[in-house]
Amino acid sequence: MTVLLQAEHLIPAVNGLHWRDSLEIHNLLNDNKDFCIYYHSGKKVEYTFCINVEKLAVALPVHLLAVIKAPDRDGKFEYLLSGIRLLHTFCELTSRHSKLDQVLLDDCVLSALMVDLVISTMVALGGNRKESWKSDKDSLVEATMVASTLHLLHGFLSPEFQDIVQVLLAHSKVDLFIETAFGAVYNVVRSLEVKLRSDQTRKLGVSLLRAANFHCQQAEAALQFLHSLCQEKLFGERVANNKELCGKGGLLMLAESILSLSISPGFVKEAKTVASMHRIKAKVLSLLHHLFEAENVSFLDEVERAGNLHLAQPIASEVLSLLKLGLSKSPNDSASPAYPMGFVLLNAMRLADVFSDDSNFRSFFTEHFSMILSALFCLSHEEFVSMLCSSALSSKEDDATLDYDLFASAGWALSVFSSSGILEVPQFNFNFQNNLTMSSYAHQRTSLLVKIMANLHCFSPDVCTEDDRNRFINSFVSGLRKDPLSMMILLPNSSYAPVAQRATTVCRNICSLLHHADFLIANALDVKDLMMLRVFCNQLQPLIRSEFEGSQAKQSKEPLNLNTERASEEPNVQLKESDADARNLETSGLDTSSKRGKSLVEVGELAQAFTKLFKGSGSGEVKEDEKHGKKRKRSIMSDDQMEMMEKAIADEPYMQRDSAWIRTWAEKLNQNGPGVTALQLKNWLSNRRAKLIRAMSGKTNKGKK
């Protein structure tokens, strides 16, 4: 008996066809010229149904929307996941079948309905914060629903995120989508946390380990999608301006839940799960950094205005914990090469750069990060140099993005309800294209450390209190007296210099850091940060002299001399007289007009560039336009890079209209200074053009007067 497609046949059609992949359906359609698929009902009284695939593709989004809005019932999300899986399969077939292409991709009305389907699904899954789930199976299905629904946007809109962003930003419910999508991921993370912290460690069977591994994958895939959306400038700014996520702290709560993820002993040997958890942390750190540094909105300022700055404090604490852990061991000491763990340390340092430059968190980072730095500088000279002054580390962090498979993921989640047994957890391919070379990774890590030190040492009367003036350097010196093992972990005691040799070792270490930082200016470090590190060194040495001279002199039976060959055996890192301009700089350290220390390298043009930041009166105060508000604004390019661009623009005045030209020049700039993306370069060109127009307009108006 053949029955034409009717509304009541949609449910059996979804249940009967979602398990067929695109190749199977393609072959079935080729076997039937009427664009129909024949299948059996599977019931006691079997019927042969004839399903017109074109009509099914048109009806499916509307049908699934109705199911989402209907009252909850058992099996609702299982069925919705089956429907999304089938809809995704149809989208994959658009390249092979023109009818499906016309229906799913060219029909604007149907495309709008599918966007509504995605938004409505996010509302259903993330509109309310969940505290509990009926079962582990339900939490797995919902986690898969979140990731699969988001990735469905690739199927019917575009594989490119910039195209997806344009569609979403044009939708009237884009803010609702943003709020509920992040809310849905938050619920996924909360349910994942329950699995990873299971106290039934002795009962962790294969099925539970598989479930936790799969759950981690889905959480990672969902967050990865939102992270990629936020990489697009306009979408990122829309997120940063969202009152629910920013003002009320929704995003900060999501970040805290991710950064506080930990595992029970039963999962320690599960390399896949552990690596996935670390990549999730790396992604949320990167996401926060991107939003904190949004060009046209200050995320932290908005949070402060809403009275919810306390929600950022746990994030700052977690970042410090990650820095302490990451800087006290070799990257990826426990990682398997097959399972990259993401840029956890690097992204934590990037976020620490932002926090340490914000007046609300400056004191917190000064107090706690200075202790970590003290322990680092107490390392033996060989250990310190190999860790922070080398381009060839023993190992590095590796980042990767998941190549998400919607069909396989949905199939595994649905298999947990099947009597035929659970399938093997799908293993996704990794994309490693965003990884860094060993030298680039090492340089970025050291540069970020210098940036954080510069932030904490820089004193600006406009945003700093008088109590901040000496706090960082005094905290650092105080930490040198403490047992490094009480501040850092995982480093053997033999790696630290004895107290009797600590003054000389610390000075040798900071000299080596200055020498290495001078080398990094060409590619990774801002000259202003280097000069602030130089000032820190100048002011630190007399403090170390007074702090350690007694104990070290007793050991050596001679006065402590920090400016001899004994302080630095390398001929190129002997201390030399610093420039007079650098002496008068007012920072968080003490005045060094007397007992001034020596600098590592000749100041020359670097000092001249640095003194432009300060008033000509010699007072040493930072200019207001450099420390405006709560953050120092840094150019995305070095002076050499900007000079390159000015010459290029002279030859190609309309280059900003050519995307290929911009990409080519972004690659050239990356080889000659700090990393610049094509989008950043495009924005820089637009801002440059706008400034020229304003300048010309000002001259015209002045002429008219």
XYZ file of C-alpha atoms in Angstrom:
705
model
C 0.000 0.000 0.000
C 1.420 3.351 -1.037
C 0.478 6.469 0.909
C 1.257 10.002 -0.249
C 3.104 12.317 2.106
C 0.770 13.806 4.707
C 1.391 15.692 7.946
C 0.791 12.605 10.065
C 3.557 10.836 8.177
C 6.287 13.307 9.190
C 7.021 11.610 12.508
C 7.470 8.088 11.064
C 9.461 9.634 8.186
C 11.883 11.294 10.597
C 12.172 8.174 12.744
C 12.659 5.968 9.702
C 15.112 8.093 7.724
C 17.364 9.994 10.157
C 19.709 7.009 10.539
C 20.475 6.965 6.788
C 23.484 9.054 5.852
C 23.650 11.345 2.822
C 25.226 8.692 0.582
C 22.456 6.191 1.305
C 19.712 8.712 0.618
C 21.533 9.856 -2.507
C 21.586 6.294 -3.812
C 17.912 5.802 -2.959
C 16.973 8.970 -4.828
C 18.984 7.857 -7.860
C 17.082 4.575 -7.861
C 13.748 6.411 -8.014
C 13.237 9.009 -10.694
C 10.202 10.512 -8.938
C 12.446 11.955 -6.151
C 10.767 9.737 -3.602
C 12.054 7.292 -1.046
C 10.225 4.079 -0.231
C 10.565 2.508 3.199
C 8.661 0.157 5.492
C 6.845 1.280 8.596
C 8.474 -1.420 10.731
C 5.218 -2.186 12.547
C 3.319 -5.464 12.835
C 1.103 -4.445 9.937
C 3.707 -3.210 7.534
C 3.027 -0.384 5.135
C 5.261 0.836 2.397
C 5.464 4.611 2.641
C 6.345 6.797 -0.274
C 8.076 9.963 0.914
C 8.617 12.832 -1.479
C 11.953 14.211 -0.291
C 11.393 17.688 -1.695
C 8.105 18.049 0.186
C 9.646 16.522 3.295
C 12.509 19.048 3.214
C 9.999 21.906 2.949
C 7.759 20.598 5.720
C 10.468 19.530 8.169
C 11.564 22.955 9.555
C 7.950 24.001 10.173
C 7.185 20.648 11.763
C 10.216 20.804 14.082
C 9.325 24.367 15.095
C 5.885 23.145 16.124
C 7.419 20.307 18.143
C 9.741 22.714 19.983
C 6.847 24.974 20.970
C 4.644 22.077 22.065
C 4.528 21.094 25.776
C 7.426 18.949 26.980
C 6.945 15.208 26.838
C 9.144 12.161 27.115
C 11.331 11.721 24.067
C 10.793 15.279 22.804
C 14.473 16.166 22.495
C 15.357 12.745 21.123
C 12.889 13.310 18.319
C 14.096 16.873 17.713
C 17.673 15.634 17.487
C 16.568 13.024 14.936
C 14.873 15.760 12.916
C 17.899 18.054 12.984
C 20.062 15.125 11.946
C 17.819 14.440 8.947
C 17.670 18.136 8.032
C 21.475 18.256 8.123
C 21.618 15.238 5.784
C 19.335 17.026 3.318
C 21.623 20.082 3.458
C 24.593 17.862 2.593
C 22.703 16.609 -0.454
C 22.140 20.095 -1.917
C 25.373 19.885 -3.921
C 24.154 16.673 -5.598
C 20.471 17.435 -6.085
C 19.335 20.743 -7.557
C 15.806 20.368 -6.167
C 17.086 20.308 -2.606
C 19.438 23.161 -3.405
C 16.522 25.303 -4.609
C 14.383 24.409 -1.612
C 16.890 24.610 1.251
C 19.402 27.199 0.066
C 17.664 29.430 -2.478
C 14.279 29.743 -0.769
C 14.678 32.778 1.522
C 11.436 32.042 3.369
C 12.508 28.518 4.250
C 15.989 29.738 5.208
C 14.404 32.250 7.583
C 12.297 29.448 9.074
C 15.429 27.385 9.704
C 17.108 30.334 11.433
C 13.966 30.585 13.589
C 14.304 26.861 14.276
C 17.872 27.345 15.522
C 16.893 30.296 17.731
C 13.838 28.508 19.143
C 15.950 25.455 19.946
C 18.460 27.639 21.792
C 15.595 29.224 23.752
C 14.286 25.789 24.717
C 17.733 24.587 25.813
C 19.215 27.753 27.275
C 16.337 30.027 28.201
C 16.467 28.889 31.818
C 19.335 27.773 33.993
C 19.042 24.075 34.766
C 20.051 22.669 38.118
C 19.284 19.007 37.458
C 18.492 16.548 34.684
C 16.181 13.562 34.613
C 19.005 11.240 33.646
C 22.494 11.102 32.171
C 20.917 10.136 28.872
C 18.832 13.313 28.785
C 21.866 15.476 29.521
C 23.773 13.788 26.682
C 20.956 14.388 24.221
C 20.632 18.038 25.230
C 24.389 18.575 24.970
C 24.324 17.096 21.469
C 21.273 19.195 20.585
C 23.139 22.401 21.429
C 26.231 21.552 19.367
C 24.276 20.036 16.455
C 21.789 22.900 16.186
C 24.553 25.506 16.120
C 26.504 23.592 13.476
C 23.335 23.203 11.414
C 23.849 26.890 10.530
C 26.835 25.784 8.453
C 24.602 23.412 6.516
C 21.931 25.811 5.273
C 23.682 29.208 5.508
C 27.418 29.003 4.835
C 30.621 27.278 5.923
C 32.060 30.774 6.537
C 31.377 32.412 9.891
C 31.364 35.901 8.442
C 28.348 34.953 6.310
C 26.548 33.395 9.289
C 27.207 36.540 11.343
C 25.656 38.760 8.665
C 22.462 36.707 8.705
C 22.254 36.553 12.498
C 22.888 40.278 12.976
C 20.137 41.061 10.498
C 17.643 38.937 12.473
C 15.296 40.729 14.860
C 15.973 38.142 17.589
C 19.762 38.177 17.418
C 20.107 39.286 21.050
C 17.773 36.511 22.167
C 19.900 34.049 20.210
C 23.095 35.347 21.839
C 21.683 35.136 25.361
C 20.143 31.686 24.998
C 23.023 30.156 23.002
C 25.488 31.053 25.746
C 22.887 29.945 28.309
C 22.546 26.583 26.560
C 26.319 26.064 26.608
C 26.295 26.989 30.296
C 23.728 24.242 30.976
C 25.849 21.769 28.999
C 28.903 22.634 31.095
C 26.925 22.313 34.327
C 25.776 18.798 33.422
C 29.317 17.921 32.288
C 30.662 19.069 35.649
C 28.432 16.544 37.393
C 29.855 13.718 35.273
C 33.503 14.703 35.686
C 33.213 15.073 39.454
C 31.424 11.800 39.992
C 32.472 10.409 43.379
C 31.694 6.867 42.270
C 35.248 6.419 41.063
C 35.239 2.679 41.669
C 32.104 2.261 39.585
C 33.316 4.161 36.542
C 32.628 1.604 33.867
C 33.302 1.835 30.161
C 29.864 3.301 29.455
C 30.306 6.183 31.934
C 33.810 6.966 30.691
C 32.528 7.005 27.115
C 29.617 9.234 28.100
C 31.919 11.751 29.796
C 34.272 11.762 26.804
C 31.367 12.323 24.414
C 29.850 15.016 26.640
C 33.185 16.872 26.662
C 33.315 16.748 22.871
C 29.836 18.249 22.545
C 30.577 21.025 25.043
C 33.795 21.811 23.183
C 32.083 21.828 19.784
C 29.337 24.192 21.004
C 31.756 26.616 22.665
C 34.065 26.453 19.653
C 31.192 27.580 17.414
C 30.336 30.567 19.638
C 34.036 31.422 19.911
C 34.309 31.523 16.118
C 31.237 33.768 15.873
C 32.771 36.181 18.382
C 35.984 36.330 16.356
C 33.958 38.322 13.850
C 34.260 41.942 14.997
C 30.613 43.004 14.715
C 29.259 39.904 16.429
C 31.858 40.147 19.199
C 30.854 43.736 19.894
C 27.178 42.746 19.899
C 27.955 40.116 22.532
C 30.009 42.576 24.594
C 27.086 45.019 24.535
C 24.502 42.414 25.571
C 23.079 43.338 28.982
C 22.322 39.758 30.032
C 25.750 38.410 29.153
C 27.816 41.443 30.059
C 25.958 43.616 32.545
C 24.370 40.775 34.487
C 27.461 38.604 34.203
C 26.076 35.646 32.258
C 29.271 35.201 30.259
C 31.437 35.497 33.368
C 29.408 32.794 35.096
C 29.851 30.532 32.062
C 33.592 31.200 32.089
C 33.849 30.493 35.811
C 32.004 27.189 35.440
C 34.407 26.137 32.666
C 37.614 27.280 34.362
C 36.632 25.507 37.578
C 36.082 22.171 35.828
C 38.029 19.362 37.449
C 37.973 15.586 37.205
C 37.683 12.773 39.680
C 40.580 10.275 39.988
C 38.712 7.841 37.767
C 39.217 10.105 34.723
C 42.890 10.958 35.215
C 44.073 8.363 32.696
C 41.407 9.293 30.135
C 43.678 11.321 27.835
C 40.900 12.227 25.379
C 38.621 13.599 28.087
C 41.390 15.494 29.897
C 42.643 17.055 26.656
C 39.126 18.081 25.629
C 38.537 19.717 29.018
C 41.752 21.730 28.670
C 40.831 22.841 25.139
C 37.469 24.055 26.464
C 39.319 26.141 29.053
C 41.671 27.511 26.398
C 38.698 28.461 24.205
C 36.833 30.338 26.932
C 40.011 32.208 27.920
C 40.483 33.236 24.296
C 36.818 34.246 24.068
C 37.072 36.427 27.178
C 40.267 38.056 25.933
C 38.660 38.863 22.608
C 35.606 40.447 24.255
C 37.609 42.280 26.927
C 39.675 43.871 24.157
C 36.691 44.739 21.920
C 37.513 47.933 20.071
C 34.330 49.955 20.642
C 33.182 48.750 24.058
C 34.874 48.116 27.394
C 33.465 44.837 28.683
C 34.813 45.228 32.207
C 33.612 48.834 32.409
C 30.107 47.717 31.450
C 30.196 45.013 34.101
C 31.342 47.586 36.656
C 28.557 50.017 35.719
C 26.027 47.234 36.241
C 27.428 46.622 39.725
C 28.552 43.069 38.960
C 32.324 43.448 38.954
C 32.498 40.862 41.742
C 31.609 38.238 39.129
C 34.931 38.884 37.385
C 36.937 38.241 40.555
C 36.657 34.418 40.336
C 37.864 34.624 36.732
C 40.924 36.595 37.812
C 41.593 34.010 40.538
C 41.292 31.118 38.074
C 43.639 32.900 35.655
C 46.219 33.250 38.414
C 45.882 29.564 39.268
C 46.463 28.652 35.616
C 49.513 30.930 35.474
C 50.928 29.375 38.605
C 50.420 25.887 37.231
C 51.518 26.676 33.685
C 54.687 28.555 34.645
C 55.769 25.915 37.136
C 56.045 23.060 34.673
C 56.863 22.358 31.070
C 53.895 22.854 28.732
C 51.949 19.690 28.090
C 54.040 17.620 30.499
C 51.136 15.199 30.839
C 49.692 15.544 27.352
C 49.605 12.949 24.642
C 50.815 14.226 21.244
C 47.644 12.793 19.695
C 45.406 14.930 21.908
C 46.364 18.639 21.911
C 45.354 20.547 25.040
C 45.033 24.068 23.647
C 46.758 27.358 24.497
C 45.703 27.346 28.150
C 48.801 29.102 29.506
C 49.197 31.474 26.567
C 45.547 32.564 26.695
C 45.665 32.877 30.487
C 48.662 35.199 30.124
C 46.823 37.257 27.500
C 43.917 37.658 29.886
C 46.300 38.467 32.734
C 47.713 41.242 30.535
C 44.219 42.763 30.427
C 43.469 42.267 34.133
C 46.834 43.690 35.246
C 46.169 46.805 33.145
C 42.740 47.407 34.708
C 42.614 49.572 37.835
C 39.981 47.324 39.432
C 42.284 44.274 39.394
C 45.702 45.887 39.584
C 46.065 45.476 43.369
C 44.900 41.856 43.239
C 47.402 40.934 40.545
C 50.144 42.935 42.193
C 49.724 41.008 45.417
C 49.435 37.521 43.951
C 51.286 37.571 40.625
C 54.330 39.227 42.204
C 54.710 36.104 44.345
C 54.713 33.900 41.237
C 57.296 36.171 39.621
C 59.475 36.084 42.734
C 59.524 32.293 42.576
C 60.384 32.368 38.870
C 63.317 34.714 39.370
C 64.607 32.522 42.212
C 65.173 29.696 39.746
C 68.754 28.742 39.065
C 70.147 30.762 36.190
C 70.286 27.791 33.813
C 66.689 26.821 34.581
C 65.452 30.399 34.190
C 67.189 30.934 30.852
C 65.939 27.653 29.404
C 62.403 28.518 30.509
C 62.030 32.215 29.603
C 65.044 33.319 27.568
C 65.202 30.602 24.954
C 63.679 30.083 21.526
C 63.932 26.315 21.834
C 61.765 25.007 24.660
C 61.601 21.338 25.570
C 57.890 21.343 24.684
C 55.039 23.720 23.930
C 51.272 23.929 23.979
C 49.416 22.845 20.855
C 46.025 24.162 19.858
C 43.403 22.462 17.702
C 39.809 22.859 16.593
C 37.386 19.984 16.218
C 36.147 19.025 12.791
C 32.649 18.403 14.135
C 30.563 15.578 12.650
C 26.886 16.343 13.279
C 25.583 13.084 11.818
C 27.923 10.876 13.883
C 27.359 12.877 17.077
C 23.581 12.709 16.857
C 23.792 9.021 16.034
C 25.849 8.258 19.147
C 23.587 10.276 21.444
C 20.507 8.508 20.079
C 22.194 5.115 20.376
C 22.139 5.336 24.192
C 18.369 4.854 23.982
C 18.679 1.926 21.582
C 18.336 -1.671 22.677
C 21.011 -2.665 20.175
C 23.722 -1.082 22.349
C 25.853 2.038 22.469
C 28.138 2.786 19.550
C 31.795 3.704 19.789
C 32.280 7.382 20.626
C 32.948 9.240 17.354
C 36.499 10.503 17.016
C 36.675 13.864 15.301
C 39.581 15.054 13.216
C 41.644 17.970 14.499
C 42.515 21.124 12.624
C 45.997 22.318 13.635
C 46.286 25.331 11.319
C 46.372 27.901 14.159
C 49.431 26.397 15.854
C 52.646 28.287 16.522
C 56.219 27.310 15.837
C 58.362 26.541 18.875
C 60.228 29.866 18.665
C 57.044 31.909 18.120
C 55.367 30.221 21.094
C 58.397 30.833 23.340
C 58.658 34.480 22.254
C 54.975 35.168 22.829
C 55.089 33.609 26.281
C 58.081 35.683 27.373
C 56.661 38.850 25.805
C 53.396 38.431 27.693
C 55.300 37.996 30.950
C 57.136 41.272 30.291
C 53.858 43.018 29.402
C 52.274 41.962 32.697
C 55.314 43.162 34.643
C 55.212 46.476 32.769
C 51.514 46.909 33.526
C 52.018 46.336 37.241
C 55.122 48.530 37.452
C 53.714 51.477 35.501
C 52.343 54.240 37.743
C 49.802 56.677 36.320
C 48.491 59.290 38.775
C 45.234 59.515 36.833
C 44.178 55.907 37.486
C 46.439 54.715 40.319
C 46.195 55.534 44.005
C 49.202 56.658 45.995
C 49.264 53.268 47.695
C 50.030 51.674 44.318
C 53.299 53.574 43.893
C 55.617 51.086 45.587
C 53.385 48.043 45.871
C 54.552 45.847 42.991
C 58.303 46.132 43.436
C 58.022 45.825 47.215
C 55.815 42.732 46.885
C 58.310 41.233 44.451
C 61.272 41.812 46.788
C 59.270 40.487 49.727
C 58.565 37.306 47.771
C 62.272 36.724 47.199
C 62.645 35.995 50.904
C 59.977 33.297 50.883
C 60.321 29.626 50.081
C 59.650 29.342 46.310
C 58.028 25.952 46.786
C 55.314 27.619 48.860
C 54.441 29.799 45.855
C 55.067 27.461 42.917
C 54.622 23.729 42.406
C 56.071 20.853 40.395
C 59.600 22.273 40.225
C 62.258 20.286 42.093
C 63.866 22.054 45.017
C 67.291 21.793 43.367
C 66.076 24.124 40.605
C 66.008 27.082 42.994
C 68.993 29.157 44.010
C 70.006 28.926 47.694
C 69.132 31.991 49.793
C 72.826 32.850 50.108
C 73.137 33.111 46.305
C 69.696 34.491 45.628
C 70.627 38.148 45.103
C 73.216 37.377 42.434
C 70.965 34.784 40.796
C 67.964 37.120 40.634
C 70.075 39.864 39.090
C 71.568 37.489 36.552
C 68.088 36.258 35.666
C 66.613 39.701 35.160
C 69.657 40.729 33.119
C 69.142 37.730 30.865
C 65.447 38.564 30.557
C 66.268 42.145 29.559
C 68.779 40.936 26.990
C 66.254 38.472 25.547
C 63.457 41.075 25.613
C 65.636 43.424 23.575
C 65.793 40.710 20.919
C 61.982 40.280 21.019
C 61.217 43.891 20.068
C 61.520 43.064 16.386
C 58.599 40.634 16.429
C 56.698 40.229 19.673
C 57.321 42.981 22.226
C 56.351 46.639 22.465
C 59.292 48.992 23.078
C 57.356 50.723 25.882
C 57.064 47.481 27.806
C 60.769 46.796 27.418
C 61.652 50.214 28.757
C 59.338 49.760 31.736
C 61.086 46.463 32.436
C 64.396 48.340 32.292
C 63.139 50.832 34.881
C 61.986 47.954 37.067
C 65.501 46.487 36.859
C 67.111 49.829 37.731
C 64.960 50.262 40.810
C 65.103 46.633 41.874
C 68.854 46.323 42.299
C 69.323 48.782 45.204
C 66.389 47.113 46.955
C 67.968 43.694 46.524
C 71.252 45.148 47.756
C 69.662 46.321 51.006
C 67.564 43.160 51.356
C 70.277 40.549 50.813
C 73.601 42.262 51.364
C 73.901 41.140 54.982
C 73.243 37.459 54.444
C 75.213 37.182 51.226
C 78.165 39.160 52.547
C 78.402 36.791 55.498
C 78.547 33.852 53.163
C 81.085 35.375 50.789
C 82.923 37.507 53.394
C 82.999 40.416 50.946
C 80.570 43.258 50.088
C 77.775 42.336 47.715
C 78.542 43.687 44.267
C 75.734 43.246 41.794
C 77.479 44.973 38.893
C 80.429 42.622 38.387
C 81.146 39.677 36.168
C 79.793 37.519 38.972
C 76.353 39.001 38.431
C 76.380 37.947 34.820
C 78.956 35.762 33.193
C 77.820 36.527 29.663
C 79.860 39.415 28.213
C 76.827 40.850 26.422
C 74.680 41.139 29.506
C 76.951 43.117 31.833
C 75.202 46.031 33.494
C 75.851 49.416 31.905
C 74.977 52.994 32.824
C 71.359 53.833 31.960
C 70.107 56.903 30.207
C 69.286 59.894 32.426
C 65.746 60.050 31.067
C 65.038 56.516 32.233
C 66.230 57.368 35.757
C 63.589 60.015 36.302
C 60.601 57.863 35.339
C 57.927 57.714 37.991
C 56.688 54.168 38.405
C 55.328 51.943 41.120
C 58.915 51.519 42.318
C 61.045 53.820 44.421
C 62.818 56.930 43.156
C 66.227 55.957 41.806
C 67.890 59.347 41.512
C 70.311 58.084 44.138
C 71.696 54.554 44.392
C 70.464 54.083 40.861
C 71.037 50.718 39.257
C 72.555 49.904 35.915
C 70.677 48.962 32.771
C 71.320 45.886 30.706
C 71.743 47.308 27.218
C 72.412 50.747 25.820
C 69.174 52.729 25.781
C 69.713 54.821 22.651
C 66.645 55.289 20.498
C 64.549 53.021 22.741
C 64.841 55.486 25.599
C 63.963 58.373 23.303
C 60.800 56.588 22.225
C 59.971 55.765 25.809
C 60.467 59.308 27.139
C 57.794 60.537 24.713
C 55.307 58.913 27.069
C 56.271 61.319 29.829
C 55.954 65.037 30.398
C 58.939 67.193 29.534
C 59.113 68.718 33.008
C 60.988 65.702 34.293
C 58.227 64.825 36.743
C 57.985 61.381 35.194
C 54.201 61.175 35.196
C 52.586 59.142 32.448
C 50.724 61.218 29.893
C 46.958 61.171 30.181
C 46.421 60.112 26.582
C 48.633 57.055 27.122
C 46.902 55.925 30.296
C 43.438 57.141 29.430
C 40.667 55.550 31.445
C 41.561 52.132 32.798
C 43.629 50.655 29.976
C 46.656 51.607 27.929
C 45.787 51.557 24.254
C 48.541 49.992 22.182
C 48.866 50.143 18.428
C 48.374 46.810 16.727
C 51.521 47.448 14.665
C 55.069 48.489 15.383
C 56.532 51.687 13.922
C 58.374 49.683 11.254
C 55.160 47.927 10.232
C 53.269 51.222 9.970
C 56.077 52.670 7.856
C 55.780 49.646 5.553
C 52.039 50.229 5.251
C 52.386 53.938 4.493
C 54.748 53.123 1.619
C 52.376 50.430 0.360
C 49.378 52.784 0.494
C 51.289 55.357 -1.542
C 51.557 52.759 -4.312
C 48.043 51.338 -3.850
C 45.770 54.079 -2.418
C 42.627 51.966 -2.821
C 44.079 48.741 -1.484
C 41.544 48.450 1.358
C 38.909 47.505 -1.212
C 40.913 44.439 -2.233
C 40.543 41.573 0.278
C 43.299 39.537 -1.349
C 45.688 42.498 -1.128
C 44.883 42.929 2.576
C 45.479 39.237 3.301
C 48.800 39.347 1.470
C 49.988 42.371 3.417
C 48.813 40.905 6.724
C 51.105 37.941 6.036
C 53.999 40.287 5.185
C 53.459 42.283 8.374
C 53.478 39.110 10.459
C 56.991 38.425 9.218
C 58.205 41.854 10.334
C 56.655 42.465 13.736
C 53.672 41.692 16.028
C 50.994 39.425 14.586
C 48.302 41.275 12.619
C 45.197 39.609 11.206
C 43.611 40.605 7.904
C 40.574 41.923 9.803
C 42.769 44.058 12.096
C 44.617 45.448 9.082
C 41.349 46.262 7.337
C 40.093 48.086 10.445
C 43.382 49.966 10.725
C 43.092 51.112 7.111
C 39.501 52.221 7.662
C 40.444 54.156 10.805
C 43.386 55.761 8.996
C 41.147 56.873 6.158
C 38.568 58.271 8.596
C 41.265 60.296 10.408
C 42.472 61.744 7.103
C 38.927 62.722 6.163
C 38.385 64.396 9.545
C 41.687 66.229 9.208
C 40.816 67.462 5.717
C 37.364 68.478 6.931
C 38.917 70.450 9.781
C 41.244 72.308 7.396
C 38.327 73.128 5.088
C 36.214 74.492 7.928
C 39.135 76.542 9.189
C 39.647 78.002 5.701
C 36.001 78.994 5.472
C 36.272 80.914 8.737
